Amino acid sequence: MSDQGREVVFAQAIRTALREEMKRDESVILWGQDIGVYGGVYGATTGLQREFGKERVRDAPISEMAIAGLAVGSAILGMRPVVEIMYADFLMHASDAIANQAAKWRYMSGGQFKVPAVFRSPGGGGSGYAAQHSQNIEAWFCHIPGLKVVCPCMPRDARALLKTAIRDDNPVVFLEHKSHYTHRGPMPKEEETLPLGKADVKRQGSDVTLVSWSRTLLWALEAAERLQDEEGVSVEVIDPLTLRPLDLDCILESLGKTGRLVIAHESHAFCGVGGEIIAQIAENHLDLLKAPPKRVCAVPCPLPYSEPLEKAALPDADNIAAAIRKVVG
Amino acid sequence: MSDQGREVVFAQAIRTALREEMKRDESVILWGQDIGVYGGVYGATTGLQREFGKERVRDAPISEMAIAGLAVGSAILGMRPVVEIMYADFLMHASDAIANQAAKWRYMSGGQFKVPAVFRSPGGGGSGYAAQHSQNIEAWFCHIPGLKVVCPCMPRDARALLKTAIRDDNPVVFLEHKSHYTHRGPMPKEEETLPLGKADVKRQGSDVTLVSWSRTLLWALEAAERLQDEEGVSVEVIDPLTLRPLDLDCILESLGKTGRLVIAHESHAFCGVGGEIIAQIAENHLDLLKAPPKRVCAVPCPLPYSEPLEKAALPDADNIAAAIRKVVG
Amino acid sequence: MQPERIEQLLHYYKDMLRIRYFEEKILNYMLPNKLFRGSSHLCIGQEAVAVGAIHAMEAEDYLYTTHRSHGHTLARGMDMEAAFAEIMGRTTGVCHGRGGSMHLADASLRILGANPVVGSNIPMAAGSALALKMQGKPGIVVAFFGEGALNTGACHEAFNMAALWDLPVVFICEDNQYAISVPEATAMADEDLHERAAAYGMEGLRLDGMNVLEVYEYCRASFGKTRRTGRPALLVFDTYRFVGHHTADSEQYRPKDEAIEVLREKDPVHFVEREFLEDCLVDPEKAVDIRLEIKEEVEAAFQRALNGPWPDPEKLTEGLWAESEVTCDE
Amino acid sequence: MQPERIEQLLHYYKDMLRIRYFEEKILNYMLPNKLFRGSSHLCIGQEAVAVGAIHAMEAEDYLYTTHRSHGHTLARGMDMEAAFAEIMGRTTGVCHGRGGSMHLADASLRILGANPVVGSNIPMAAGSALALKMQGKPGIVVAFFGEGALNTGACHEAFNMAALWDLPVVFICEDNQYAISVPEATAMADEDLHERAAAYGMEGLRLDGMNVLEVYEYCRASFGKTRRTGRPALLVFDTYRFVGHHTADSEQYRPKDEAIEVLREKDPVHFVEREFLEDCLVDPEKAVDIRLEIKEEVEAAFQRALNGPWPDPEKLTEGLWAESEVTCDE
Ligand SMILES: Cc1ncc(C[n+]2csc(CCOP(=O)(O)OP(=O)(O)O)c2C)c(N)n1
Ligand SMILES: Cc1ncc(C[n+]2csc(CCOP(=O)(O)OP(=O)(O)O)c2C)c(N)n1
Ligand SMILES: [Mg+2]
Ligand SMILES: [Mg+2]
């Protein structure tokens, strides 16, 4: 990537991608609850209805099954819907349309159809929305063949990946983080895209490989800085960006240097993506591991409301640093 | 367990558990599509409506959200609903009620309520029901704290575990296998229960630990026999029975002897329970592994209809034997 | 009857026979000989809805069907060999054996697919109608489903959105009185099924589904209206399935002679035959010839299908991913 | 007005004030001082529905509410300190800080919980009604939700099942005209919301929700009917929220003075005051006293709540599992 560009918040990066793709391609259309005048509860669609009209940017009823189901049907006939499910928890309502229909429609027909639909949704905790408005369920969609799953952290990546996701002819679940829309980062003026399925090394290092994504990547980077500064531990930080297809090669390459692995994510550990990465490595590259790998994930419990409890439930830089210390120790 | 008992089919074991619990406890009630006169599409409720009446055994509309949602609401007021979702694929429709409501209602209220509901559902392939009627999605529910997930294979276990699941004061997802209802096995006459969260060693062995569940356990046992007979490899076969809470100790104990691990399940590998087991072992018991572990799972693809394709997509005794050979080789 | 009308009726008659014989082949030959897997859902008794409705569609229109799809797909013109081959799981099947009986689809005929997840084709049909509308294309989308689907949340949500967004989609509910074993009255709080449309300010009609010409006329009128106004509609056709829910159904849930009686009185195929024969519109011998001809056509397609090769297990994942700059890991 | 009626009105007035002041405390003090997290959904403007409906319930009845729960829970008698403490996340909160504003629940008052997943409390309420029915217990279940919830599949499925199975549940839809920023007409294909009940042969009424006495009477009659017949019903109350959807709402979606105007004309609290004062039923000074008394009561509860201890992070998972012979791994 060339020029770093000006600082924008994450919501602005999403909005930029949507706007650019809508300008580029008439078939890109949006619907979701409160995405019109309101601009989305997190501002990711601000102004788009004004610019593109009420046909292309539609407020939807509280009907997640239909929001997602209509997306599938319109994609089959060549539209590129990008629908927003207001909270990732409610992807459960939409899960038949996404995981049973979108993911399988092409295959079941013997390859006759394409389903270029994008399902955007914010998950995540950290701001007191409690157990039913804070879940990270990327693992559910990663489990289903036929879906691509993207989980960006940096605004620049989010914009570039969302553009690719929209252009992709396969269904993509694009997961954002509700406490992260105001996170700032540079984003170049000129358009750019990133391929799905390629990880990015966010920080070079030689002692440990730390894999992290979505908002937790921030804590991962913080932990890495701190360990470098305070303890001289050199941490390489990898952001997979796309969780499925997963760029294992990038992780393996790093592991070839470090031999040590920590994975940090906010979603639950049990049957999560961190466990999958560890399992793939244990199965096929066990010799690369100089020490047992470690996961840092949410405590297995519905996310509580109260601040001290929520803090205790979620990973942070401290937990991650502690895990790294164990792995290098 | 004492007397082996007479041979019954799996459906009969389920039916026995339901019948015994309904006789024992008036609060046990059933609903689901076609469970009344029809006795369930796989015969697991045959005769129960005749015996217990139309109030306690109800045919339900094609309304999975409400089937599951009513179960949660009735359980909160002290009933013990055991609802049937006709195919596990449609658990997706019910997933808000199960994973967002049942799993969390107690915790979110600070422990005020109990949700003793059981969600029964048959998943699995092998009989040509194709991509939307064959999925195994135990991993989804295992991922959610607050749920217990049971996946039995042997009729005797199924009966004993379903009885415990019904008596459990927490929500339980009880997954059966559609191609397995006619599988025969011994079941004692006298009532018996098994605790949730305890695995069972189905076959003793000393060279490899093979973990498997649901119908795939049959292929695992077949592979184990064959390897013993033909190649003198001694395989210990473990059935976790409950996937969450997972009885890792049982697996570790076996691994302490064998140092080698193969996990076989019909569900997809990516973010599946097999990966979780490997990850837990890699994190905390890496030293036990004398060789890289291996998973044998469905090929990552929606399940095709055609027989040769479906066979190629699913694990069988050959795949499992091959994986074991690699691990001991 | 005018000659064109007789021609039309003959044409529908042939289509209905084709469906009937196709399914009788499944029931009487393929089932005992284990030539298909899973289950196959026959529409014997419901052919008039399929044929009448499908013929009221234009070439530019699209359709979605359900687990009970043979009538709709064959009436729309699906190649019988490809349909048989799909049900047998052959690579010559219309979905190359990936889908089977529950997933027949044919893009070239604008059959967007059979969806056996009850209710899930309803929002998809609304979405496809939205695509047509936004693309400024002519044409409507027709979604078929059973009365049981009216109880799904997906149906309700999609009805509201289709009516709200003025989508050119017609919902055709084939009320065959049962959802597997569950009679309508056991599953629906109210028996006036077409009234469910009223909740969304949508036109809802309840119609006889046993007379193919009437079905055609009703649909022609309704589709035309949707074409003109862009508004959705719900048509509930009263019909009946004479055979089990699927090929493994023991049917102990309905009186033993209920089906036989309805069959005697209302079989939509015999209905056409009576019109022909009683009114002497068609020479009885010609009618026999037609039946023979269609039977042979079905048999020939079946035999060709039987010769279709099995899919290559090496190509298991073929058709999963649409090409994009990056495809998946596996 | 009869003395009992005046007493009754006074009682409701106090409850409405309690809710109003409770929420004003959230809006005007807790919000700027960051004393709660996430979002809090106020029912300012909707108090008449909450108070009228809740008072029409018997002690034996149960209720479910939504993200907008303060009115229902306080009117039912939830301890204000415990409610405040919950919203502040203290261990003295009614859910020990696990739930927060969106999850108020109090088993002792038969408040089975607030469910902020729109529509999901509707099947749960039907399920609880089924439990009562099967246990032969008296009592009904009342489920509150907004008009936006009528568009959920869960609502539709549960309405059908409640009507089909004759469940003693009353569905109270508070139509405040918006679902967050989305006006009713943008989300509902038909504006006669109560008509949705007709699709299930269920009684559906549309009623004014701004006059607390009327709300009480309507609910009293409807609950009584459900109690007698065991049949469900849908009551749609026209109301309005004077403040944002939640405490972070910029409200740019509605005309700037719409709320002010409705407020001036229809504020349910002022409405009661006018009845009192204009008809000289209550001495104006006494009215002032009442307001002061309630304000102090709210303030005192708030102060006590502020002193509540924070939950112990060590006890994070407490309350997750109900004791059974085996609990979970973690
Ligand atoms: C969501 C869902 N739930 C349950 C089923 C199982 N199932 C298959 S067909 C059927 C009955 C469908 O009845 P109806 O809609 O009336 O169609 P018909 O079979 O009568 O044509 C059911 C319950 C399913 N396929 N999808
Ligand atoms: C299933 C679901 N979808 C979306 C949301 C986000 N959301 C929270 S409140 C709300 C609007 C609810 O409107 P309404 O039902 O009218 O109740 P009101 O807020 O007006 O009281 C929405 C869309 C949600 N909580 N649940
Ligand atoms: Mg039917
Ligand atoms: Mg509202």
PDB file of C-alpha atoms in Angstrom, chain D residues 165-326:
ATOM      1  CA  TRP D 165     -53.411 -23.871  21.554  1.00  0.00           C
ATOM      2  CA  ASP D 166     -55.715 -21.511  23.444  1.00  0.00           C
ATOM      3  CA  LEU D 167     -53.049 -20.013  25.618  1.00  0.00           C
ATOM      4  CA  PRO D 168     -53.890 -17.472  28.319  1.00  0.00           C
ATOM      5  CA  VAL D 169     -51.608 -14.720  27.117  1.00  0.00           C
ATOM      6  CA  VAL D 170     -52.365 -11.100  26.260  1.00  0.00           C
ATOM      7  CA  PHE D 171     -50.066  -9.393  23.805  1.00  0.00           C
ATOM      8  CA  ILE D 172     -49.736  -5.684  24.419  1.00  0.00           C
ATOM      9  CA  CYS D 173     -48.267  -3.762  21.553  1.00  0.00           C
ATOM     10  CA  GLU D 174     -47.220  -0.239  22.460  1.00  0.00           C
ATOM     11  CA  ASP D 175     -47.392   1.563  19.169  1.00  0.00           C
ATOM     12  CA  ASN D 176     -45.149   4.555  19.723  1.00  0.00           C
ATOM     13  CA  GLN D 177     -44.961   5.105  15.978  1.00  0.00           C
ATOM     14  CA  TYR D 178     -41.265   4.488  15.595  1.00  0.00           C
ATOM     15  CA  ALA D 179     -38.883   1.580  15.692  1.00  0.00           C
ATOM     16  CA  ILE D 180     -35.741   3.514  16.493  1.00  0.00           C
ATOM     17  CA  SER D 181     -35.770   5.928  13.525  1.00  0.00           C
ATOM     18  CA  VAL D 182     -38.125   3.995  11.323  1.00  0.00           C
ATOM     19  CA  PRO D 183     -41.668   5.333  11.219  1.00  0.00           C
ATOM     20  CA  GLU D 184     -44.397   2.772  11.181  1.00  0.00           C
ATOM     21  CA  ALA D 185     -45.350   3.422   7.575  1.00  0.00           C
ATOM     22  CA  THR D 186     -41.823   2.630   6.437  1.00  0.00           C
ATOM     23  CA  ALA D 187     -41.877  -0.772   8.061  1.00  0.00           C
ATOM     24  CA  MET D 188     -45.423  -2.062   8.042  1.00  0.00           C
ATOM     25  CA  ALA D 189     -47.292  -2.847   4.858  1.00  0.00           C
ATOM     26  CA  ASP D 190     -50.602  -2.154   6.512  1.00  0.00           C
ATOM     27  CA  GLU D 191     -51.344   0.402   9.175  1.00  0.00           C
ATOM     28  CA  ASP D 192     -54.165  -1.469  10.882  1.00  0.00           C
ATOM     29  CA  LEU D 193     -51.793  -3.233  13.161  1.00  0.00           C
ATOM     30  CA  HIS D 194     -54.425  -4.868  15.319  1.00  0.00           C
ATOM     31  CA  GLU D 195     -55.723  -6.576  12.183  1.00  0.00           C
ATOM     32  CA  ARG D 196     -52.739  -8.861  12.275  1.00  0.00           C
ATOM     33  CA  ALA D 197     -54.520 -10.722  15.047  1.00  0.00           C
ATOM     34  CA  ALA D 198     -57.386 -11.548  12.705  1.00  0.00           C
ATOM     35  CA  ALA D 199     -55.117 -13.763  10.635  1.00  0.00           C
ATOM     36  CA  TYR D 200     -55.092 -16.119  13.624  1.00  0.00           C
ATOM     37  CA  GLY D 201     -58.717 -15.767  14.604  1.00  0.00           C
ATOM     38  CA  MET D 202     -57.555 -13.864  17.662  1.00  0.00           C
ATOM     39  CA  GLU D 203     -59.193 -10.774  19.070  1.00  0.00           C
ATOM     40  CA  GLY D 204     -57.263  -7.634  18.148  1.00  0.00           C
ATOM     41  CA  LEU D 205     -58.087  -4.164  19.367  1.00  0.00           C
ATOM     42  CA  ARG D 206     -56.573  -0.782  18.708  1.00  0.00           C
ATOM     43  CA  LEU D 207     -56.890   1.543  21.650  1.00  0.00           C
ATOM     44  CA  ASP D 208     -55.816   4.899  22.955  1.00  0.00           C
ATOM     45  CA  GLY D 209     -52.808   4.511  25.195  1.00  0.00           C
ATOM     46  CA  MET D 210     -52.597   7.989  26.671  1.00  0.00           C
ATOM     47  CA  ASN D 211     -55.380   7.876  29.231  1.00  0.00           C
ATOM     48  CA  VAL D 212     -54.337   5.667  32.096  1.00  0.00           C
ATOM     49  CA  LEU D 213     -57.834   4.983  33.343  1.00  0.00           C
ATOM     50  CA  GLU D 214     -58.986   3.920  29.932  1.00  0.00           C
ATOM     51  CA  VAL D 215     -55.949   1.723  29.491  1.00  0.00           C
ATOM     52  CA  TYR D 216     -56.771   0.140  32.803  1.00  0.00           C
ATOM     53  CA  GLU D 217     -60.367  -0.485  31.821  1.00  0.00           C
ATOM     54  CA  TYR D 218     -59.498  -1.933  28.435  1.00  0.00           C
ATOM     55  CA  CYS D 219     -56.900  -4.216  29.960  1.00  0.00           C
ATOM     56  CA  ARG D 220     -59.119  -5.207  32.852  1.00  0.00           C
ATOM     57  CA  ALA D 221     -61.758  -6.316  30.386  1.00  0.00           C
ATOM     58  CA  SER D 222     -59.343  -8.048  28.088  1.00  0.00           C
ATOM     59  CA  PHE D 223     -57.387  -9.809  30.832  1.00  0.00           C
ATOM     60  CA  GLY D 224     -60.638 -10.904  32.391  1.00  0.00           C
ATOM     61  CA  LYS D 225     -61.775 -12.382  29.139  1.00  0.00           C
ATOM     62  CA  THR D 226     -58.507 -14.236  28.678  1.00  0.00           C
ATOM     63  CA  ARG D 227     -58.730 -15.449  32.247  1.00  0.00           C
ATOM     64  CA  ARG D 228     -62.218 -16.815  31.585  1.00  0.00           C
ATOM     65  CA  THR D 229     -61.804 -18.195  28.098  1.00  0.00           C
ATOM     66  CA  GLY D 230     -58.131 -19.049  28.090  1.00  0.00           C
ATOM     67  CA  ARG D 231     -57.884 -17.362  24.700  1.00  0.00           C
ATOM     68  CA  PRO D 232     -55.117 -14.933  23.745  1.00  0.00           C
ATOM     69  CA  ALA D 233     -55.682 -11.383  22.553  1.00  0.00           C
ATOM     70  CA  LEU D 234     -53.750  -8.544  20.999  1.00  0.00           C
ATOM     71  CA  LEU D 235     -54.158  -5.007  22.290  1.00  0.00           C
ATOM     72  CA  VAL D 236     -52.482  -2.266  20.273  1.00  0.00           C
ATOM     73  CA  PHE D 237     -52.140   0.954  22.231  1.00  0.00           C
ATOM     74  CA  ASP D 238     -51.460   4.199  20.420  1.00  0.00           C
ATOM     75  CA  THR D 239     -48.806   6.041  22.291  1.00  0.00           C
ATOM     76  CA  TYR D 240     -45.695   8.084  21.704  1.00  0.00           C
ATOM     77  CA  ARG D 241     -42.232   8.359  23.134  1.00  0.00           C
ATOM     78  CA  PHE D 242     -41.226  11.920  23.847  1.00  0.00           C
ATOM     79  CA  VAL D 243     -37.533  11.243  24.065  1.00  0.00           C
ATOM     80  CA  GLY D 244     -35.041   9.453  21.855  1.00  0.00           C
ATOM     81  CA  HIS D 245     -35.177   5.736  21.167  1.00  0.00           C
ATOM     82  CA  HIS D 246     -32.393   5.370  23.646  1.00  0.00           C
ATOM     83  CA  THR D 247     -30.201   7.739  25.481  1.00  0.00           C
ATOM     84  CA  ALA D 248     -27.843   8.193  22.524  1.00  0.00           C
ATOM     85  CA  ASP D 249     -30.511   8.991  19.943  1.00  0.00           C
ATOM     86  CA  SER D 250     -30.094  12.211  17.954  1.00  0.00           C
ATOM     87  CA  GLU D 251     -33.703  12.064  16.763  1.00  0.00           C
ATOM     88  CA  GLN D 252     -32.995  13.648  13.386  1.00  0.00           C
ATOM     89  CA  TYR D 253     -35.590  11.334  11.870  1.00  0.00           C
ATOM     90  CA  ARG D 254     -38.601  13.142  13.227  1.00  0.00           C
ATOM     91  CA  PRO D 255     -39.685  16.760  12.878  1.00  0.00           C
ATOM     92  CA  LYS D 256     -38.125  18.829  15.608  1.00  0.00           C
ATOM     93  CA  ASP D 257     -41.398  19.848  17.189  1.00  0.00           C
ATOM     94  CA  GLU D 258     -43.378  16.673  16.649  1.00  0.00           C
ATOM     95  CA  ALA D 259     -42.485  15.386  20.085  1.00  0.00           C
ATOM     96  CA  ILE D 260     -43.064  18.730  21.727  1.00  0.00           C
ATOM     97  CA  GLU D 261     -46.454  19.023  20.162  1.00  0.00           C
ATOM     98  CA  VAL D 262     -47.607  15.562  21.083  1.00  0.00           C
ATOM     99  CA  LEU D 263     -46.198  16.163  24.510  1.00  0.00           C
ATOM    100  CA  ARG D 264     -48.173  19.329  24.945  1.00  0.00           C
ATOM    101  CA  GLU D 265     -51.372  17.695  23.859  1.00  0.00           C
ATOM    102  CA  LYS D 266     -51.055  14.181  25.105  1.00  0.00           C
ATOM    103  CA  ASP D 267     -48.547  13.786  27.888  1.00  0.00           C
ATOM    104  CA  PRO D 268     -50.184  11.011  29.919  1.00  0.00           C
ATOM    105  CA  VAL D 269     -48.868  12.434  33.170  1.00  0.00           C
ATOM    106  CA  HIS D 270     -50.232  15.909  32.511  1.00  0.00           C
ATOM    107  CA  PHE D 271     -53.397  14.274  31.383  1.00  0.00           C
ATOM    108  CA  VAL D 272     -53.980  12.923  34.849  1.00  0.00           C
ATOM    109  CA  GLU D 273     -52.981  16.198  36.387  1.00  0.00           C
ATOM    110  CA  ARG D 274     -55.490  18.045  34.257  1.00  0.00           C
ATOM    111  CA  GLU D 275     -58.227  15.635  35.320  1.00  0.00           C
ATOM    112  CA  PHE D 276     -57.303  16.247  38.906  1.00  0.00           C
ATOM    113  CA  LEU D 277     -56.795  19.895  38.852  1.00  0.00           C
ATOM    114  CA  GLU D 278     -59.362  21.044  36.378  1.00  0.00           C
ATOM    115  CA  ASP D 279     -62.035  19.057  38.119  1.00  0.00           C
ATOM    116  CA  CYS D 280     -60.694  20.226  41.447  1.00  0.00           C
ATOM    117  CA  LEU D 281     -60.587  16.671  42.680  1.00  0.00           C
ATOM    118  CA  VAL D 282     -57.288  17.230  44.272  1.00  0.00           C
ATOM    119  CA  ASP D 283     -56.105  20.289  46.027  1.00  0.00           C
ATOM    120  CA  PRO D 284     -53.374  21.799  43.810  1.00  0.00           C
ATOM    121  CA  GLU D 285     -51.093  22.041  46.777  1.00  0.00           C
ATOM    122  CA  LYS D 286     -51.531  18.412  47.545  1.00  0.00           C
ATOM    123  CA  ALA D 287     -50.537  17.713  43.943  1.00  0.00           C
ATOM    124  CA  VAL D 288     -47.341  19.600  44.453  1.00  0.00           C
ATOM    125  CA  ASP D 289     -46.714  17.629  47.605  1.00  0.00           C
ATOM    126  CA  ILE D 290     -47.225  14.391  45.811  1.00  0.00           C
ATOM    127  CA  ARG D 291     -44.763  15.344  43.144  1.00  0.00           C
ATOM    128  CA  LEU D 292     -42.225  16.340  45.744  1.00  0.00           C
ATOM    129  CA  GLU D 293     -42.760  13.179  47.708  1.00  0.00           C
ATOM    130  CA  ILE D 294     -42.226  10.948  44.690  1.00  0.00           C
ATOM    131  CA  LYS D 295     -39.247  12.931  43.546  1.00  0.00           C
ATOM    132  CA  GLU D 296     -37.689  12.446  46.941  1.00  0.00           C
ATOM    133  CA  GLU D 297     -38.518   8.792  46.938  1.00  0.00           C
ATOM    134  CA  VAL D 298     -36.799   8.411  43.573  1.00  0.00           C
ATOM    135  CA  GLU D 299     -33.844  10.457  44.698  1.00  0.00           C
ATOM    136  CA  ALA D 300     -33.457   8.445  47.880  1.00  0.00           C
ATOM    137  CA  ALA D 301     -33.581   5.168  45.978  1.00  0.00           C
ATOM    138  CA  PHE D 302     -31.044   6.539  43.571  1.00  0.00           C
ATOM    139  CA  GLN D 303     -28.685   7.553  46.355  1.00  0.00           C
ATOM    140  CA  ARG D 304     -28.972   4.183  48.026  1.00  0.00           C
ATOM    141  CA  ALA D 305     -28.301   2.508  44.690  1.00  0.00           C
ATOM    142  CA  LEU D 306     -25.194   4.627  44.235  1.00  0.00           C
ATOM    143  CA  ASN D 307     -23.807   3.092  47.381  1.00  0.00           C
ATOM    144  CA  GLY D 308     -24.250  -0.402  46.080  1.00  0.00           C
ATOM    145  CA  PRO D 309     -21.048  -2.370  45.796  1.00  0.00           C
ATOM    146  CA  TRP D 310     -19.645  -3.417  42.431  1.00  0.00           C
ATOM    147  CA  PRO D 311     -19.820  -7.096  41.567  1.00  0.00           C
ATOM    148  CA  ASP D 312     -16.751  -9.121  42.346  1.00  0.00           C
ATOM    149  CA  PRO D 313     -14.969 -10.100  39.112  1.00  0.00           C
ATOM    150  CA  GLU D 314     -14.033 -13.350  40.817  1.00  0.00           C
ATOM    151  CA  LYS D 315     -17.704 -14.253  40.748  1.00  0.00           C
ATOM    152  CA  LEU D 316     -18.033 -13.588  37.048  1.00  0.00           C
ATOM    153  CA  THR D 317     -19.611 -16.909  36.151  1.00  0.00           C
ATOM    154  CA  GLU D 318     -21.839 -17.162  39.215  1.00  0.00           C
ATOM    155  CA  GLY D 319     -25.417 -17.820  38.232  1.00  0.00           C
ATOM    156  CA  LEU D 320     -24.637 -19.346  34.874  1.00  0.00           C
ATOM    157  CA  TRP D 321     -25.454 -22.934  35.674  1.00  0.00           C
ATOM    158  CA  ALA D 322     -28.349 -24.234  37.643  1.00  0.00           C
ATOM    159  CA  GLU D 323     -27.152 -26.944  39.960  1.00  0.00           C
ATOM    160  CA  SER D 324     -27.529 -30.392  38.575  1.00  0.00           C
ATOM    161  CA  GLU D 325     -25.569 -33.496  39.237  1.00  0.00           C
ATOM    162  CA  VAL D 326     -22.991 -32.287  36.725  1.00  0.00           C
TER     163      VAL D 326
END
